[in-house]
């Protein structure tokens, strides 16, 4: 067996380190079905307690999907991604729900319309519009 030179080791070690980081922190497969998603789908908002969020978004938005992920701070986030009408135009919508660990409640997270974050008032108006249809 030949001797491994220092030069060979100096380029192999960084590649191994990059591969390890990619494995742990690289893109993950989307989770589209778990207990947190089911909880949010069956939840309602205060202004319309008789309508669950799954039916509201299904009736208002042309297409959409629900995705679960954990943040770096270990928060459970369920995100609705879809195409919904806003001000007469179809927009790409991402609305996040931050769910408590014991699934006893949730808070509204960020709302993105075509990639631009909206204010809390705009988020509330959008959600009320979705639920009222």
Coordinates of N, CA and C in Angstrom, one line a residue:
X1 N 0.8 -1.2 0.0 CA 0.0 0.0 0.0 C 0.9 1.2 0.0
X2 N 0.5 2.2 -0.8 CA 1.3 3.4 -0.9 C 1.1 4.3 0.3
X3 N 2.0 5.2 0.6 CA 1.9 6.1 1.6 C 1.0 7.3 1.2
X4 N 0.1 7.7 2.1 CA -0.8 8.8 1.8 C -0.1 10.1 2.2
X5 N 0.0 11.0 1.2 CA 0.7 12.2 1.4 C -0.2 13.2 2.2
X6 N 0.5 14.2 2.8 CA -0.2 15.2 3.6 C -1.2 16.0 2.7
X7 N -0.8 16.2 1.4 CA -1.6 16.9 0.5 C -3.0 16.2 0.3
X8 N -2.9 14.9 0.2 CA -4.1 14.1 0.0 C -5.1 14.2 1.2
X9 N -4.5 14.2 2.4 CA -5.3 14.3 3.6 C -5.9 15.7 3.7
X10 N -5.2 16.7 3.3 CA -5.7 18.1 3.4 C -6.8 18.4 2.5
X11 N -7.1 17.6 1.5 CA -8.3 17.8 0.7 C -9.4 16.8 1.0
X12 N -9.0 15.7 1.5 CA -10.0 14.7 1.9 C -10.8 15.1 3.1
X13 N -10.1 15.5 4.2 CA -10.7 15.9 5.4 C -11.8 17.0 5.3
X14 N -11.6 18.1 4.6 CA -12.6 19.0 4.4 C -13.8 18.5 3.6
X15 N -13.6 17.6 2.7 CA -14.7 17.0 2.0 C -15.6 16.1 2.9
X16 N -14.9 15.4 3.8 CA -15.6 14.6 4.8 C -16.4 15.5 5.7
X17 N -15.8 16.6 6.2 CA -16.5 17.5 7.1 C -17.8 18.1 6.4
X18 N -17.6 18.5 5.1 CA -18.8 19.0 4.3 C -19.8 18.0 4.2
X19 N -19.5 16.7 3.9 CA -20.5 15.7 3.8 C -21.2 15.4 5.1
X20 N -20.5 15.5 6.2 CA -21.2 15.3 7.5 C -22.2 16.5 7.7
X21 N -21.8 17.7 7.5 CA -22.7 18.9 7.6 C -23.9 18.7 6.7
X22 N -23.7 18.3 5.5 CA -24.8 18.2 4.5 C -25.8 17.1 5.0
X23 N -25.3 16.0 5.5 CA -26.1 15.0 6.0 C -27.0 15.5 7.1
X24 N -26.5 16.2 8.1 CA -27.3 16.7 9.3 C -28.1 17.9 9.0
X25 N -27.5 18.9 8.2 CA -28.2 20.2 8.1 C -28.6 20.5 6.7
X26 N -28.5 19.6 5.7 CA -28.9 19.8 4.4 C -30.4 19.7 4.2
X27 N -30.9 19.8 3.0 CA -32.4 19.8 2.8 C -33.0 18.5 3.3
X28 N -34.1 18.7 4.0 CA -34.8 17.5 4.5 C -36.1 17.2 3.7
X29 N -36.6 16.0 3.8 CA -37.8 15.6 3.1 C -39.0 16.3 3.8
X30 N -39.9 16.9 3.0 CA -41.0 17.6 3.6 C -42.0 16.6 4.3
X31 N -42.4 16.9 5.5 CA -43.3 16.1 6.2 C -44.7 16.7 6.0
X32 N -45.6 15.9 5.3 CA -46.9 16.4 4.9 C -48.0 15.7 5.6
X33 N -47.7 14.8 6.6 CA -48.7 14.2 7.3 C -48.2 13.7 8.7
X34 N -48.7 14.4 9.7 CA -48.3 14.0 11.1 C -49.4 14.6 12.1
X35 N -49.2 14.4 13.3 CA -50.2 14.8 14.3 C -50.4 16.3 14.4
X36 N -49.3 17.1 14.2 CA -49.4 18.5 14.3 C -50.2 19.1 13.1
X37 N -50.0 18.5 11.9 CA -50.8 19.0 10.8 C -52.3 18.6 11.0
X38 N -52.5 17.4 11.5 CA -53.9 17.0 11.7 C -54.6 18.0 12.8
X39 N -53.8 18.4 13.8 CA -54.3 19.3 14.8 C -54.7 20.6 14.2
X40 N -53.8 21.2 13.4 CA -54.1 22.5 12.8 C -55.3 22.4 11.8
X41 N -55.3 21.4 11.0 CA -56.4 21.2 10.0 C -57.8 21.2 10.7
X42 N -57.8 20.6 11.9 CA -59.1 20.4 12.6 C -59.4 21.6 13.5
X43 N -58.4 22.5 13.7 CA -58.6 23.7 14.5 C -59.4 24.8 13.8
X44 N -59.9 25.7 14.6 CA -60.7 26.9 14.0 C -60.1 28.1 14.7
X45 N -60.5 29.3 14.1 CA -60.1 30.5 14.7 C -61.2 31.1 15.6
X46 N -60.9 32.0 16.4 CA -61.9 32.6 17.4 C -63.1 33.2 16.7
X47 N -62.8 33.9 15.6 CA -63.9 34.6 14.9 C -64.9 33.7 14.2
X48 N -64.5 32.5 13.9 CA -65.4 31.5 13.2 C -65.1 30.1 13.8
X49 N -65.7 29.8 15.0 CA -65.4 28.6 15.7 C -66.0 27.3 15.0
X50 N -67.0 27.5 14.1 CA -67.6 26.4 13.5 C -67.0 25.9 12.2
X51 N -65.9 26.6 11.7 CA -65.2 26.2 10.5 C -63.8 25.8 10.8
X52 N -63.4 24.6 10.4 CA -62.1 24.2 10.7 C -61.2 24.7 9.5
X53 N -59.9 24.8 9.8 CA -59.0 25.5 8.9 C -58.8 24.6 7.6
X54 N -58.9 23.3 7.7 CA -58.8 22.5 6.4 C -59.9 22.8 5.4
X55 N -61.1 22.9 5.9 CA -62.2 23.2 5.0 C -62.1 24.6 4.5
X56 N -61.8 25.5 5.4 CA -61.7 26.9 5.0 C -60.7 27.2 3.9
X57 N -59.5 26.6 4.0 CA -58.4 26.8 3.0 C -58.8 26.0 1.8
X58 N -59.4 24.8 1.9 CA -59.8 24.0 0.8 C -60.9 24.7 -0.1
X59 N -61.8 25.5 0.6 CA -62.8 26.2 -0.2 C -62.3 27.5 -0.8
X60 N -61.3 28.1 -0.2 CA -60.9 29.4 -0.6 C -59.7 29.4 -1.6
X61 N -58.8 28.4 -1.4 CA -57.6 28.4 -2.2 C -57.7 27.3 -3.3
X62 N -57.2 27.6 -4.5 CA -57.3 26.6 -5.6 C -56.5 25.4 -5.3
X63 N -55.3 25.5 -4.9 CA -54.5 24.4 -4.6 C -53.6 24.7 -3.3
X64 N -53.3 23.7 -2.6 CA -52.5 23.9 -1.4 C -52.1 22.6 -0.7
X65 N -51.1 22.8 0.1 CA -50.6 21.6 0.9 C -50.2 22.1 2.3
X66 N -50.2 21.2 3.2 CA -49.8 21.4 4.6 C -48.4 20.8 4.8
X67 N -47.5 21.5 5.4 CA -46.1 21.0 5.7 C -45.8 21.2 7.1
X68 N -45.1 20.3 7.7 CA -44.6 20.4 9.1 C -43.1 20.5 9.1
X69 N -42.6 21.4 10.0 CA -41.1 21.4 10.3 C -40.9 21.9 11.7
X70 N -39.7 21.6 12.2 CA -39.2 22.1 13.5 C -38.2 23.2 13.2
X71 N -38.3 24.3 14.0 CA -37.3 25.3 13.8 C -36.0 25.0 14.6
X72 N -35.0 25.8 14.5 CA -33.8 25.6 15.2 C -34.0 25.8 16.7
X73 N -35.0 26.5 17.1 CA -35.3 26.7 18.5 C -36.3 25.7 19.0
X74 N -36.5 24.6 18.2 CA -37.4 23.5 18.5 C -38.8 23.8 18.6
X75 N -39.3 24.8 17.8 CA -40.7 25.1 17.7 C -41.4 24.2 16.7
X76 N -42.6 23.8 16.9 CA -43.3 23.0 15.9 C -44.1 23.9 15.0
X77 N -43.8 23.9 13.7 CA -44.5 24.8 12.8 C -45.2 24.0 11.7
X78 N -46.5 24.4 11.5 CA -47.3 23.8 10.4 C -47.5 25.0 9.5
X79 N -47.2 24.7 8.2 CA -47.3 25.8 7.2 C -48.2 25.4 6.1
X80 N -49.2 26.3 5.8 CA -50.0 26.1 4.6 C -49.3 26.8 3.4
X81 N -49.1 26.1 2.3 CA -48.6 26.6 1.1 C -49.6 26.4 0.0
X82 N -49.9 27.5 -0.7 CA -50.9 27.4 -1.8 C -51.1 28.6 -2.6
X83 N -52.0 28.5 -3.5 CA -52.3 29.6 -4.4 C -53.7 30.1 -4.0
X84 N -53.8 31.4 -3.5 CA -55.1 31.9 -3.0 C -55.3 33.3 -3.6
X85 N -56.6 33.6 -3.8 CA -56.9 35.0 -4.3 C -56.8 36.0 -3.2
X86 N -56.1 37.1 -3.5 CA -56.0 38.2 -2.6 C -56.1 39.4 -3.4
X87 N -57.1 40.3 -3.1 CA -57.3 41.5 -3.9 C -57.6 41.2 -5.3
X88 N -58.3 40.1 -5.6 CA -58.6 39.8 -7.0 C -57.6 39.0 -7.8
X89 N -56.3 38.9 -7.3 CA -55.3 38.2 -8.0 C -54.9 37.0 -7.2
X90 N -54.5 35.9 -8.0 CA -54.0 34.7 -7.4 C -52.6 35.0 -6.9
X91 N -52.3 34.6 -5.6 CA -51.0 34.9 -5.0 C -50.5 33.6 -4.4
X92 N -49.2 33.5 -4.4 CA -48.5 32.4 -3.7 C -48.6 32.7 -2.2
X93 N -49.2 31.8 -1.4 CA -49.4 32.1 0.1 C -48.6 31.1 0.9
X94 N -47.9 31.6 1.9 CA -47.4 30.7 3.0 C -47.8 31.3 4.3
X95 N -48.6 30.5 5.0 CA -49.1 30.9 6.4 C -48.6 29.9 7.4
X96 N -48.0 30.4 8.4 CA -47.4 29.5 9.4 C -48.2 29.5 10.7
X97 N -48.3 28.4 11.3 CA -49.0 28.2 12.6 C -47.9 27.5 13.6
X98 N -47.6 28.2 14.7 CA -46.7 27.6 15.6 C -47.5 26.9 16.7
X99 N -47.3 25.6 16.8 CA -48.1 24.7 17.6 C -47.4 24.4 18.9
X100 N -48.1 24.4 20.0 CA -47.5 24.1 21.3 C -47.2 22.6 21.3
X101 N -46.2 22.2 22.1 CA -45.7 20.8 22.1 C -46.9 19.8 22.5
X102 N -47.7 20.2 23.4 CA -48.8 19.3 23.9 C -50.1 19.5 23.0
X103 N -50.0 20.3 21.9 CA -51.1 20.5 21.0 C -52.4 21.0 21.7
X104 N -52.2 21.9 22.7 CA -53.3 22.5 23.4 C -53.6 23.9 22.9
X105 N -52.8 24.4 21.9 CA -53.0 25.7 21.3 C -52.0 26.0 20.3
X106 N -52.2 27.1 19.6 CA -51.2 27.5 18.5 C -51.2 29.0 18.4
X107 N -50.2 29.6 17.8 CA -50.1 31.0 17.5 C -49.9 31.1 16.0
X108 N -50.4 32.2 15.5 CA -50.2 32.5 14.1 C -48.7 32.9 13.9
X109 N -48.1 32.4 12.9 CA -46.7 32.8 12.6 C -46.7 33.8 11.4
X110 N -45.8 33.7 10.6 CA -45.6 34.6 9.4 C -46.6 34.3 8.3
X111 N -46.9 35.3 7.6 CA -47.7 35.2 6.4 C -46.9 35.8 5.2
X112 N -46.6 35.0 4.2 CA -45.9 35.5 3.0 C -46.8 35.5 1.8
X113 N -47.0 36.6 1.2 CA -47.7 36.7 -0.1 C -46.7 37.0 -1.2
X114 N -46.6 36.0 -2.1 CA -45.6 36.1 -3.2 C -44.2 36.4 -2.6
X115 N -43.9 35.7 -1.5 CA -42.5 35.8 -0.9 C -42.3 37.1 -0.1
X116 N -43.3 37.9 0.1 CA -43.1 39.1 0.9 C -43.9 39.0 2.2
X117 N -43.2 39.2 3.3 CA -43.8 39.1 4.6 C -44.9 40.2 4.8
X118 N -46.0 39.8 5.4 CA -47.1 40.7 5.6 C -47.1 41.1 7.1
X119 N -47.8 42.2 7.5 CA -47.9 42.6 8.8 C -48.9 41.8 9.6
X120 N -49.0 41.9 10.9 CA -50.0 41.1 11.7 C -51.4 41.5 11.3
X121 N -51.7 42.7 11.0 CA -53.0 43.1 10.6 C -53.4 42.5 9.3
X122 N -52.5 42.5 8.3 CA -52.8 41.8 7.0 C -53.0 40.3 7.2
X123 N -52.2 39.7 8.1 CA -52.3 38.3 8.4 C -53.7 38.0 8.9
X124 N -54.2 38.8 9.9 CA -55.5 38.6 10.5 C -56.6 38.8 9.4
X125 N -56.5 39.8 8.6 CA -57.5 40.1 7.6 C -57.5 39.0 6.6
X126 N -56.4 38.4 6.2 CA -56.3 37.3 5.2 C -57.0 36.1 5.8
X127 N -56.7 35.8 7.1 CA -57.3 34.6 7.7 C -58.8 34.7 7.9
X128 N -59.2 35.9 8.3 CA -60.7 36.1 8.4 C -61.3 36.0 7.0
X129 N -60.7 36.5 6.0 CA -61.2 36.4 4.6 C -61.4 34.9 4.2
X130 N -60.4 34.1 4.5 CA -60.4 32.7 4.2 C -61.5 32.0 4.9
X131 N -61.6 32.2 6.2 CA -62.6 31.5 7.0 C -64.1 32.0 6.7
X132 N -64.2 33.2 6.3 CA -65.6 33.7 6.0 C -66.2 33.2 4.7
X133 N -65.4 32.7 3.8 CA -65.9 32.3 2.5 C -66.5 30.9 2.5

